[in-house]
Structures are given as structure tokens and as C-alpha cells.
Amino acid sequence: MRRQQTIAGPAVCAGIGVHSGSHVRMVLSPAPVDTGIVFVRTDVRGVVDNAIRAHADSVSETRNCTTLANKAGVEIATVEHLMSACAGLGVDNMIVEVDGPEVPILDGSSAPFVQVLLNAGLKEQHAPQRYIRILEAIEVRMGSKSAALLPSDAFEGLDLDVTIRFADAAIGVQRRTVQLSADTFLADIADARTFGFMSDVDAMRAAGLGRGASMDNTLVVDSGRVMNPEGLRFDDEFVRHKLLDAVGDLSLAGAPICGRFVADQPGHALNARLVRALLDTPEAWRWEHGEAEETLREVAPALVAAVG
């Protein structure tokens, strides 16, 4: 595998929260080994703790996004796209200061976060990365939806196989498989945008969701058509975004996973349930450490060129 990594220096980005509609400023900073990704709500005062660890133990809500909360009740929503970028690039340790209730949606994909992270630079740290090797199958179901983590002998990393099924003809049935690496994340996953249906807008707004959603940050589907003037970035952008979400949600296990993720109609709730089942079944996996022959720091210039 590889050594742990953080970013080489601070970085800033800002934008709108897709659900809150609030303008949010985010400051990313390097962190020591074994810190993990930690969100800090800088706008919250008068509480004992405003830091939120990016871990399955912190998941508080999975409706339309992944929301984390600490024991003091301080929350941060829509973490999945940033977490996916961190997992895709191998950023293990970072402090994320946010002055609002939600990570900004930016263009609805992970690509802007990738660019921010690469512009900050990636720094290898002295400690080896530990990872979770799947030894026995773990499966969860929610009605017709299913997700599983399985052992893999063919790939030393996370091997993803995702299928989605929608009645709307603009999406239909889509399936994509990806063996996760920095290169495949950039080429196949990072640019895929979140999506929603025009028919759901009123109900979401009534529930206090989607207040910042627009065609600038969301693929909008209506009666068999993609309404965004620019169209799709990929013919199967919808399933690619489900892969993106899964990479971010699975990273909340607390370490990279070495195994196969096979899912039919996954979403944040199903992903969170699978990670919880993983952590609650210690006999199905083990901790391992390893070193990579090539670090991400050595290939970062090529990655920067790949994302423009």
C-alpha cells in the first residue's frame, strides 16, 4: 500500500450549500499522522466541542446526503464529495474548518475539491497507512437495494461494482465497475455530478432540502430528459456519481478498504448501513499495513495535468 498523506499547505474554497442554501467558506489545513479528516464548525460558539471526526461513528443522517455530528450535537452536512476526493487522492489527515452547516456543493462533483487538494500539494508522512482487508462477505439490504463488501484476491485496493435502476428513461439501468486508484478516480469518477428529479423539487423544498440546488451544481432530470443545457459529462454520469458517493461514504470506515464493493441501487443510507455492519463484524476483516512502491506525491504532477 503506501504511507499516510496530508496536504502540503492550507487551501481555501467557498460556495453554496446545496441543501441549506447558505454561503460557506472552507479552510483546509495539514494535520499530523493518525488525525484522520476532522471537520471544525468555526461558526459554532458556546459549546464544549465544535470538532467532528469523519467516521462512521459520527454519521447522524443519510437523507439526501451524509451528515456527521459530534456528541455535543454539532453537525456538518454533505461531506461525501469532499471525502470522496480525499479517498480518491489518498489524503488521510486534514483539518477542515467550515463556517456553516454544510460543505459547499461547488459544481456537484468531486472535481473542484480534487483541484483544491492538488493545488495545496500532497505531502507524504512518516507513518504507514493502515487499511481494512475484507476476509468474509458482509451484506446489507434495504428492500430491493443491496450492498456488500467481499474479499478480493485480484486487486489490492477497493474494487467497485455498482448498478442503478431508475424508471425514468434518461437514466434507466446503468452499471459500472472501477478498480479505485488515483488515476481511475480522476478519469472515471471525480467529474460525475449529483442529480435529482424535477418532480421532487417541491417536496424537497418543503422538507428544507435543496435550497441551494440549481443546474450549476445538479443534473436535473424531467420526464426522460436531462434539463441542463450542457448535457452530460459521461453517457453514464448517473452511475458514476453513485460510485463517487460510495467512495466517500465507505471512507468513513476510518481507513481504505481492500476488497470488493458490490451494490445494486446504493445510496447514503445503504452505504452507511454497510460500513456500520463492517465495523460491527470484526471477524470479517483485519487491519493491515503496507508500503507502496510509488507514492502519490511522485505521480501528483501527472494528476494535476489530468485535471487541467
GROMACS .gro file of C-alpha atoms in nm:
model
  308
    1MET     CA    1   0.000   0.000   0.000
    2ARG     CA    2   0.153   0.337   0.097
    3ARG     CA    3   0.243   0.588   0.368
    4GLN     CA    4  -0.009   0.829   0.514
    5GLN     CA    5  -0.055   1.167   0.346
    6THR     CA    6  -0.179   1.513   0.429
    7ILE     CA    7  -0.181   1.833   0.224
    8ALA     CA    8   0.139   2.037   0.199
    9GLY     CA    9  -0.020   2.370   0.290
   10PRO     CA   10  -0.352   2.543   0.360
   11ALA     CA   11  -0.620   2.592   0.097
   12VAL     CA   12  -0.948   2.780   0.083
   13CYS     CA   13  -1.267   2.731  -0.113
   14ALA     CA   14  -1.617   2.872  -0.082
   15GLY     CA   15  -1.961   2.815  -0.226
   16ILE     CA   16  -2.326   2.742  -0.158
   17GLY     CA   17  -2.462   2.456   0.049
   18VAL     CA   18  -2.691   2.252  -0.177
   19HIS     CA   19  -2.947   2.190   0.097
   20SER     CA   20  -2.907   2.488   0.331
   21GLY     CA   21  -2.861   2.745   0.055
   22SER     CA   22  -2.608   2.915   0.285
   23HIS     CA   23  -2.281   3.062   0.160
   24VAL     CA   24  -1.998   2.864   0.319
   25ARG     CA   25  -1.624   2.924   0.340
   26MET     CA   26  -1.397   2.627   0.399
   27VAL     CA   27  -1.030   2.626   0.503
   28LEU     CA   28  -0.831   2.304   0.461
   29SER     CA   29  -0.513   2.259   0.668
   30PRO     CA   30  -0.247   1.988   0.707
   31ALA     CA   31  -0.280   1.754   1.004
   32PRO     CA   32  -0.043   1.513   1.185
   33VAL     CA   33  -0.041   1.138   1.122
   34ASP     CA   34  -0.339   0.941   1.254
   35THR     CA   35  -0.557   1.253   1.275
   36GLY     CA   36  -0.793   1.145   1.001
   37ILE     CA   37  -1.024   1.401   0.842
   38VAL     CA   38  -1.170   1.632   1.106
   39PHE     CA   39  -1.433   1.899   1.042
   40VAL     CA   40  -1.441   2.207   1.266
   41ARG     CA   41  -1.750   2.430   1.270
   42THR     CA   42  -1.589   2.772   1.320
   43ASP     CA   43  -1.929   2.944   1.328
   44VAL     CA   44  -2.042   2.748   1.636
   45ARG     CA   45  -1.976   2.914   1.969
   46GLY     CA   46  -2.058   2.828   2.327
   47VAL     CA   47  -2.023   2.451   2.302
   48VAL     CA   48  -1.762   2.227   2.456
   49ASP     CA   49  -1.666   2.072   2.123
   50ASN     CA   50  -1.709   2.203   1.768
   51ALA     CA   51  -1.489   1.936   1.602
   52ILE     CA   52  -1.646   1.644   1.416
   53ARG     CA   53  -1.450   1.334   1.322
   54ALA     CA   54  -1.517   1.197   0.973
   55HIS     CA   55  -1.603   0.844   1.082
   56ALA     CA   56  -1.899   0.607   1.076
   57ASP     CA   57  -1.946   0.665   1.449
   58SER     CA   58  -2.032   1.028   1.366
   59VAL     CA   59  -2.297   0.963   1.099
   60SER     CA   60  -2.621   1.124   1.215
   61GLU     CA   61  -2.833   1.149   0.898
   62THR     CA   62  -2.830   0.999   0.550
   63ARG     CA   63  -3.132   1.158   0.384
   64ASN     CA   64  -3.017   1.307   0.051
   65CYS     CA   65  -2.659   1.347   0.184
   66THR     CA   66  -2.427   1.221   0.456
   67THR     CA   67  -2.435   1.430   0.773
   68LEU     CA   68  -2.192   1.394   1.062
   69ALA     CA   69  -2.238   1.506   1.424
   70ASN     CA   70  -2.033   1.501   1.743
   71LYS     CA   71  -2.152   1.425   2.096
   72ALA     CA   72  -2.223   1.794   2.156
   73GLY     CA   73  -2.475   1.783   1.870
   74VAL     CA   74  -2.268   1.995   1.630
   75GLU     CA   75  -2.332   1.882   1.271
   76ILE     CA   76  -2.177   1.914   0.927
   77ALA     CA   77  -2.374   1.802   0.621
   78THR     CA   78  -2.294   1.691   0.265
   79VAL     CA   79  -1.944   1.566   0.341
   80GLU     CA   80  -1.943   1.289   0.081
   81HIS     CA   81  -1.797   1.471  -0.221
   82LEU     CA   82  -1.501   1.610  -0.027
   83MET     CA   83  -1.449   1.275   0.147
   84SER     CA   84  -1.455   1.105  -0.193
   85ALA     CA   85  -1.186   1.340  -0.324
   86CYS     CA   86  -0.972   1.269  -0.016
   87ALA     CA   87  -1.014   0.893  -0.055
   88GLY     CA   88  -0.953   0.906  -0.429
   89LEU     CA   89  -0.628   1.100  -0.390
   90GLY     CA   90  -0.517   0.930  -0.070
   91VAL     CA   91  -0.541   1.227   0.168
   92ASP     CA   92  -0.562   1.065   0.512
   93ASN     CA   93  -0.512   1.353   0.753
   94MET     CA   94  -0.661   1.703   0.726
   95ILE     CA   95  -0.843   1.967   0.927
   96VAL     CA   96  -1.146   2.117   0.752
   97GLU     CA   97  -1.271   2.441   0.904
   98VAL     CA   98  -1.621   2.534   0.787
   99ASP     CA   99  -1.814   2.849   0.880
  100GLY     CA  100  -2.155   2.700   0.811
  101PRO     CA  101  -2.370   2.387   0.846
  102GLU     CA  102  -2.272   2.222   0.519
  103VAL     CA  103  -1.977   2.157   0.290
  104PRO     CA  104  -2.021   2.366  -0.028
  105ILE     CA  105  -2.159   2.178  -0.326
  106LEU     CA  106  -1.945   2.365  -0.585
  107ASP     CA  107  -2.030   2.203  -0.923
  108GLY     CA  108  -2.192   1.893  -0.770
  109SER     CA  109  -1.894   1.663  -0.827
  110SER     CA  110  -1.560   1.598  -0.655
  111ALA     CA  111  -1.352   1.760  -0.930
  112PRO     CA  112  -1.329   2.108  -0.769
  113PHE     CA  113  -1.218   1.951  -0.440
  114VAL     CA  114  -0.956   1.748  -0.627
  115GLN     CA  115  -0.822   2.069  -0.779
  116VAL     CA  116  -0.812   2.242  -0.439
  117LEU     CA  117  -0.625   1.950  -0.283
  118LEU     CA  118  -0.375   1.923  -0.567
  119ASN     CA  119  -0.317   2.298  -0.569
  120ALA     CA  120  -0.238   2.275  -0.196
  121GLY     CA  121   0.002   1.990  -0.267
  122LEU     CA  122   0.014   1.639  -0.123
  123LYS     CA  123   0.268   1.556   0.145
  124GLU     CA  124   0.381   1.207   0.236
  125GLN     CA  125   0.409   1.145   0.611
  126HIS     CA  126   0.635   0.910   0.803
  127ALA     CA  127   0.371   0.661   0.923
  128PRO     CA  128   0.248   0.374   0.706
  129GLN     CA  129  -0.114   0.375   0.601
  130ARG     CA  130  -0.317   0.102   0.763
  131TYR     CA  131  -0.610  -0.044   0.577
  132ILE     CA  132  -0.901  -0.280   0.623
  133ARG     CA  133  -0.873  -0.614   0.444
  134ILE     CA  134  -1.206  -0.788   0.392
  135LEU     CA  135  -1.189  -1.157   0.491
  136GLU     CA  136  -1.556  -1.260   0.483
  137ALA     CA  137  -1.860  -1.133   0.297
  138ILE     CA  138  -2.069  -0.862   0.464
  139GLU     CA  139  -2.404  -0.775   0.306
  140VAL     CA  140  -2.689  -0.541   0.390
  141ARG     CA  141  -3.029  -0.489   0.227
  142MET     CA  142  -3.296  -0.222   0.228
  143GLY     CA  143  -3.593  -0.358   0.035
  144SER     CA  144  -3.478  -0.420  -0.323
  145LYS     CA  145  -3.148  -0.240  -0.261
  146SER     CA  146  -2.835  -0.428  -0.158
  147ALA     CA  147  -2.468  -0.367  -0.091
  148ALA     CA  148  -2.186  -0.600   0.003
  149LEU     CA  149  -1.817  -0.599   0.087
  150LEU     CA  150  -1.642  -0.913  -0.033
  151PRO     CA  151  -1.285  -1.047  -0.021
  152SER     CA  152  -1.075  -0.982  -0.328
  153ASP     CA  153  -0.766  -1.166  -0.444
  154ALA     CA  154  -0.747  -0.991  -0.780
  155PHE     CA  155  -0.691  -0.629  -0.674
  156GLU     CA  156  -0.501  -0.476  -0.383
  157GLY     CA  157  -0.745  -0.196  -0.314
  158LEU     CA  158  -1.113  -0.114  -0.343
  159ASP     CA  159  -1.282  -0.280  -0.641
  160LEU     CA  160  -1.625  -0.124  -0.703
  161ASP     CA  161  -1.919  -0.271  -0.897
  162VAL     CA  162  -2.233  -0.054  -0.886
  163THR     CA  163  -2.569  -0.089  -1.061
  164ILE     CA  164  -2.851   0.165  -1.053
  165ARG     CA  165  -3.210   0.127  -1.173
  166PHE     CA  166  -3.445   0.420  -1.240
  167ALA     CA  167  -3.780   0.421  -1.417
  168ASP     CA  168  -3.700   0.748  -1.591
  169ALA     CA  169  -3.570   0.681  -1.942
  170ALA     CA  170  -3.297   0.944  -1.903
  171ILE     CA  171  -3.124   0.707  -1.660
  172GLY     CA  172  -3.268   0.355  -1.682
  173VAL     CA  173  -3.034   0.076  -1.575
  174GLN     CA  174  -2.664   0.162  -1.558
  175ARG     CA  175  -2.370  -0.041  -1.430
  176ARG     CA  176  -2.004   0.050  -1.392
  177THR     CA  177  -1.702  -0.120  -1.238
  178VAL     CA  178  -1.388   0.062  -1.126
  179GLN     CA  179  -1.072  -0.054  -0.953
  180LEU     CA  180  -1.004   0.251  -0.739
  181SER     CA  181  -0.673   0.434  -0.776
  182ALA     CA  182  -0.582   0.800  -0.807
  183ASP     CA  183  -0.578   0.762  -1.185
  184THR     CA  184  -0.914   0.585  -1.214
  185PHE     CA  185  -1.074   0.823  -0.966
  186LEU     CA  186  -0.974   1.120  -1.180
  187ALA     CA  187  -1.063   0.958  -1.511
  188ASP     CA  188  -1.386   0.776  -1.422
  189ILE     CA  189  -1.540   0.921  -1.105
  190ALA     CA  190  -1.436   1.271  -0.992
  191ASP     CA  191  -1.623   1.471  -1.259
  192ALA     CA  192  -1.961   1.299  -1.218
  193ARG     CA  193  -2.224   1.537  -1.077
  194THR     CA  194  -2.507   1.479  -0.833
  195PHE     CA  195  -2.854   1.451  -0.982
  196GLY     CA  196  -3.218   1.495  -0.894
  197PHE     CA  197  -3.567   1.492  -1.043
  198MET     CA  198  -3.778   1.795  -1.121
  199SER     CA  199  -4.080   1.613  -0.978
  200ASP     CA  200  -3.911   1.601  -0.634
  201VAL     CA  201  -3.829   1.973  -0.607
  202ASP     CA  202  -4.141   2.089  -0.422
  203ALA     CA  203  -4.126   1.806  -0.167
  204MET     CA  204  -3.756   1.865  -0.103
  205ARG     CA  205  -3.801   2.239  -0.055
  206ALA     CA  206  -4.093   2.173   0.182
  207ALA     CA  207  -3.861   1.948   0.384
  208GLY     CA  208  -3.596   2.222   0.400
  209LEU     CA  209  -3.371   2.049   0.147
  210GLY     CA  210  -3.229   2.151  -0.189
  211ARG     CA  211  -3.245   2.525  -0.120
  212GLY     CA  212  -2.911   2.580  -0.291
  213ALA     CA  213  -2.966   2.336  -0.577
  214SER     CA  214  -2.952   2.466  -0.933
  215MET     CA  215  -2.840   2.350  -1.274
  216ASP     CA  216  -2.499   2.492  -1.184
  217ASN     CA  217  -2.450   2.212  -0.930
  218THR     CA  218  -2.707   1.941  -1.006
  219LEU     CA  219  -2.807   1.731  -1.305
  220VAL     CA  220  -3.183   1.781  -1.334
  221VAL     CA  221  -3.393   1.504  -1.487
  222ASP     CA  222  -3.751   1.558  -1.602
  223SER     CA  223  -3.969   1.308  -1.791
  224GLY     CA  224  -3.689   1.133  -1.976
  225ARG     CA  225  -3.476   1.440  -2.041
  226VAL     CA  226  -3.167   1.592  -1.886
  227MET     CA  227  -3.260   1.958  -1.847
  228ASN     CA  228  -2.909   2.103  -1.810
  229PRO     CA  229  -2.818   2.291  -2.130
  230GLU     CA  230  -2.466   2.146  -2.139
  231GLY     CA  231  -2.593   1.788  -2.112
  232LEU     CA  232  -2.398   1.502  -1.957
  233ARG     CA  233  -2.024   1.477  -1.899
  234PHE     CA  234  -2.046   1.099  -1.950
  235ASP     CA  235  -2.318   0.883  -2.103
  236ASP     CA  236  -2.343   0.704  -1.767
  237GLU     CA  237  -2.277   1.004  -1.541
  238PHE     CA  238  -2.552   0.894  -1.302
  239VAL     CA  239  -2.396   0.563  -1.202
  240ARG     CA  240  -2.052   0.727  -1.192
  241HIS     CA  241  -2.186   0.970  -0.933
  242LYS     CA  242  -2.317   0.679  -0.727
  243LEU     CA  243  -1.961   0.542  -0.737
  244LEU     CA  244  -1.835   0.882  -0.622
  245ASP     CA  245  -2.077   0.885  -0.328
  246ALA     CA  246  -1.984   0.529  -0.236
  247VAL     CA  247  -1.612   0.609  -0.228
  248GLY     CA  248  -1.681   0.898   0.010
  249ASP     CA  249  -1.923   0.707   0.231
  250LEU     CA  250  -1.701   0.397   0.254
  251SER     CA  251  -1.406   0.613   0.361
  252LEU     CA  252  -1.595   0.670   0.688
  253ALA     CA  253  -1.484   0.319   0.789
  254GLY     CA  254  -1.174   0.502   0.910
  255ALA     CA  255  -0.923   0.357   0.664
  256PRO     CA  256  -0.905   0.247   0.300
  257ILE     CA  257  -1.079  -0.083   0.230
  258CYS     CA  258  -0.910  -0.368   0.044
  259GLY     CA  259  -1.192  -0.574  -0.103
  260ARG     CA  260  -1.485  -0.569  -0.345
  261PHE     CA  261  -1.785  -0.338  -0.307
  262VAL     CA  262  -2.085  -0.472  -0.499
  263ALA     CA  263  -2.405  -0.270  -0.481
  264ASP     CA  264  -2.743  -0.262  -0.650
  265GLN     CA  265  -2.919   0.076  -0.614
  266PRO     CA  266  -2.692   0.215  -0.342
  267GLY     CA  267  -2.748   0.540  -0.157
  268HIS     CA  268  -2.611   0.714   0.150
  269ALA     CA  269  -2.834   0.520   0.392
  270LEU     CA  270  -2.737   0.183   0.243
  271ASN     CA  271  -2.368   0.276   0.232
  272ALA     CA  272  -2.376   0.387   0.595
  273ARG     CA  273  -2.551   0.067   0.699
  274LEU     CA  274  -2.284  -0.140   0.522
  275VAL     CA  275  -1.997   0.045   0.691
  276ARG     CA  276  -2.170   0.002   1.027
  277ALA     CA  277  -2.211  -0.370   0.963
  278LEU     CA  278  -1.842  -0.389   0.870
  279LEU     CA  279  -1.727  -0.225   1.191
  280ASP     CA  280  -1.968  -0.436   1.396
  281THR     CA  281  -1.832  -0.761   1.245
  282PRO     CA  282  -1.462  -0.759   1.342
  283GLU     CA  283  -1.415  -1.125   1.248
  284ALA     CA  284  -1.489  -1.038   0.883
  285TRP     CA  285  -1.182  -0.815   0.839
  286ARG     CA  286  -0.838  -0.734   0.975
  287TRP     CA  287  -0.606  -0.436   0.996
  288GLU     CA  288  -0.302  -0.445   0.769
  289HIS     CA  289  -0.013  -0.210   0.694
  290GLY     CA  290   0.194  -0.183   0.381
  291GLU     CA  291   0.411   0.035   0.164
  292ALA     CA  292   0.364   0.145  -0.194
  293GLU     CA  293   0.644   0.132  -0.448
  294GLU     CA  294   0.526   0.466  -0.583
  295THR     CA  295   0.375   0.741  -0.370
  296LEU     CA  296   0.106   0.981  -0.481
  297ARG     CA  297   0.350   1.266  -0.428
  298GLU     CA  298   0.562   1.120  -0.710
  299VAL     CA  299   0.269   1.100  -0.954
  300ALA     CA  300   0.098   1.425  -0.847
  301PRO     CA  301   0.231   1.631  -1.144
  302ALA     CA  302   0.062   1.389  -1.383
  303LEU     CA  303  -0.258   1.414  -1.183
  304VAL     CA  304  -0.253   1.792  -1.193
  305ALA     CA  305  -0.217   1.776  -1.571
  306ALA     CA  306  -0.504   1.527  -1.591
  307VAL     CA  307  -0.748   1.763  -1.417
  308GLY     CA  308  -0.625   2.065  -1.611
   0.00000   0.00000   0.00000
